XYZ file of C-alpha atoms in Angstrom:
188
model
C -30.412 44.314 -35.856
C -26.823 43.459 -34.937
C -25.051 44.473 -31.730
C -23.639 47.676 -33.263
C -27.138 48.665 -34.337
C -28.401 48.084 -30.810
C -25.581 50.193 -29.354
C -26.485 53.094 -31.629
C -30.191 52.766 -30.850
C -29.420 52.453 -27.115
C -27.633 55.820 -27.130
C -30.767 57.391 -28.604
C -33.012 55.729 -25.998
C -30.818 56.882 -23.109
C -30.885 60.396 -24.558
C -34.719 60.163 -24.501
C -34.573 59.330 -20.773
C -32.153 62.210 -20.143
C -34.591 64.500 -21.970
C -37.290 63.452 -19.515
C -39.180 61.299 -22.003
C -38.687 57.895 -20.380
C -42.040 58.032 -18.614
C -44.010 59.363 -21.610
C -42.435 56.704 -23.863
C -43.991 54.086 -21.604
C -47.493 55.549 -21.975
C -47.817 53.638 -25.253
C -46.202 50.446 -23.941
C -48.593 48.189 -25.856
C -46.985 49.517 -29.044
C -43.467 50.519 -27.998
C -43.036 48.105 -25.126
C -42.189 48.817 -21.507
C -38.764 50.423 -21.503
C -36.434 50.907 -18.546
C -32.778 51.823 -18.231
C -30.526 49.398 -16.382
C -27.377 50.788 -14.782
C -24.640 48.245 -14.073
C -21.061 48.550 -12.857
C -18.680 47.600 -15.676
C -16.905 44.374 -14.796
C -13.610 45.636 -16.288
C -13.872 49.426 -16.085
C -15.713 49.784 -12.769
C -17.706 52.592 -14.447
C -21.495 52.913 -14.597
C -22.891 51.446 -17.830
C -26.489 52.116 -18.855
C -28.608 49.997 -21.170
C -32.257 50.503 -22.147
C -34.233 47.259 -21.977
C -37.753 46.004 -22.341
C -39.082 44.722 -19.040
C -42.109 43.319 -17.272
C -43.160 44.258 -13.735
C -43.628 41.245 -11.475
C -44.618 42.070 -7.886
C -41.645 43.685 -6.127
C -39.378 42.727 -9.046
C -38.697 43.551 -12.655
C -38.080 40.867 -15.273
C -35.654 41.480 -18.149
C -34.128 39.433 -20.969
C -30.592 39.123 -22.266
C -31.364 38.423 -25.923
C -27.703 37.803 -26.821
C -27.476 35.179 -24.072
C -24.293 34.794 -22.058
C -22.360 37.236 -24.260
C -24.653 40.143 -23.275
C -22.459 42.823 -21.677
C -24.962 44.005 -19.075
C -25.545 40.397 -17.982
C -21.793 39.829 -17.576
C -21.630 43.037 -15.537
C -24.444 41.821 -13.262
C -22.728 38.467 -12.808
C -19.669 40.341 -11.517
C -21.628 42.989 -9.536
C -25.265 41.939 -8.884
C -26.498 45.314 -7.621
C -27.933 47.636 -10.248
C -29.677 50.942 -10.744
C -33.048 50.693 -12.517
C -34.765 53.703 -14.113
C -38.509 53.083 -14.363
C -41.262 55.504 -15.396
C -42.157 56.054 -11.723
C -38.593 56.577 -10.472
C -35.174 55.048 -9.940
C -34.469 52.008 -7.806
C -31.595 50.047 -6.350
C -32.051 46.411 -7.355
C -30.341 43.071 -6.899
C -30.169 40.830 -9.957
C -30.440 37.078 -10.186
C -30.645 34.910 -13.269
C -33.722 32.682 -13.380
C -32.500 29.089 -13.556
C -35.679 27.005 -13.291
C -36.607 26.059 -16.909
C -40.380 26.616 -16.545
C -39.994 29.842 -14.561
C -37.445 31.051 -17.148
C -39.819 30.340 -20.040
C -42.715 32.037 -18.215
C -40.528 35.111 -17.596
C -39.437 35.196 -21.248
C -43.045 35.072 -22.452
C -44.044 37.774 -19.983
C -41.243 40.164 -21.018
C -41.836 39.524 -24.719
C -45.550 40.289 -24.246
C -44.551 43.589 -22.605
C -42.066 44.375 -25.410
C -44.595 45.744 -27.889
C -43.464 45.352 -31.494
C -39.956 44.209 -30.464
C -40.974 40.573 -29.845
C -42.108 40.108 -33.427
C -39.266 42.141 -34.946
C -36.304 40.840 -32.918
C -37.441 37.463 -31.557
C -39.493 36.602 -34.643
C -42.483 35.318 -32.689
C -45.803 36.462 -31.282
C -45.574 35.588 -27.570
C -49.360 35.883 -27.203
C -50.042 33.176 -29.781
C -47.103 30.757 -29.918
C -47.039 27.516 -27.964
C -44.446 26.707 -25.282
C -42.264 24.585 -27.584
C -42.067 27.309 -30.254
C -41.220 29.871 -27.588
C -38.520 27.609 -26.137
C -36.931 26.983 -29.555
C -36.923 30.666 -30.566
C -35.508 31.873 -27.263
C -32.995 29.107 -26.519
C -30.025 31.485 -26.009
C -32.012 34.066 -24.018
C -31.301 34.581 -20.344
C -34.083 35.733 -18.018
C -33.118 38.008 -15.128
C -35.100 39.015 -12.057
C -34.251 42.426 -10.620
C -35.538 42.652 -7.042
C -36.322 46.273 -6.253
C -34.700 47.065 -2.915
C -35.125 50.785 -2.315
C -35.958 53.962 -4.220
C -33.031 56.112 -5.325
C -32.901 59.877 -5.796
C -33.436 61.103 -9.345
C -30.161 60.773 -11.269
C -28.499 64.131 -11.950
C -28.450 63.597 -15.702
C -32.257 63.264 -15.724
C -32.978 66.497 -13.834
C -32.166 68.515 -16.940
C -35.075 66.903 -18.770
C -37.861 67.778 -16.320
C -39.295 70.460 -18.611
C -39.569 67.943 -21.432
C -42.129 65.953 -19.471
C -44.863 68.243 -20.783
C -47.090 67.592 -23.777
C -44.582 69.519 -25.899
C -41.853 67.139 -24.748
C -43.958 64.135 -25.682
C -44.541 65.593 -29.154
C -40.833 66.235 -29.551
C -40.034 62.681 -28.472
C -42.457 61.201 -30.957
C -41.042 63.423 -33.702
C -37.487 62.411 -32.844
C -38.411 58.743 -32.794
C -40.093 59.101 -36.192
C -37.003 60.880 -37.570
C -34.723 58.200 -36.100
C -36.654 55.312 -37.660
C -37.186 57.108 -40.989
C -33.555 58.009 -41.603
C -31.729 56.592 -44.589
C -28.448 54.819 -43.821
């Protein structure tokens, strides 16, 4: 999928969070992957920018990957403004971002996030992070950047998510699954 495809898909994923389905989507994380929404301050606009990402919990931090490397917009935004808003299934957090520089720690973080990415690792990275050796992982993920988001303090529920509280029921989960099926089944 190219960057335009990701942008289109990202709008759908953010809509799912607004509809209150961010938590339920993560109930099947072994298939769909762990999904969060990262809010960054735009480096040029100064406006809040939100991006859904696969992630891996790691103690008091969250690990994420910039699959387009240094040209990833949310990574550039974090380099300019390292504080971010993180929407997780259990709530929203203020976080401080730092890129992981140590080569071994970076590779370990990449493997961890890819393992927690469900089908996305095989589809987008082209590897099975549970089975490939370190050298294969390093070669396939050369441009990737690994980011640690240290969770600092809980934030109140974002206003745009309050509308979706009712969708957190079983009916909302069914609707979310139906919408996801329709999204992936559509003909371009």
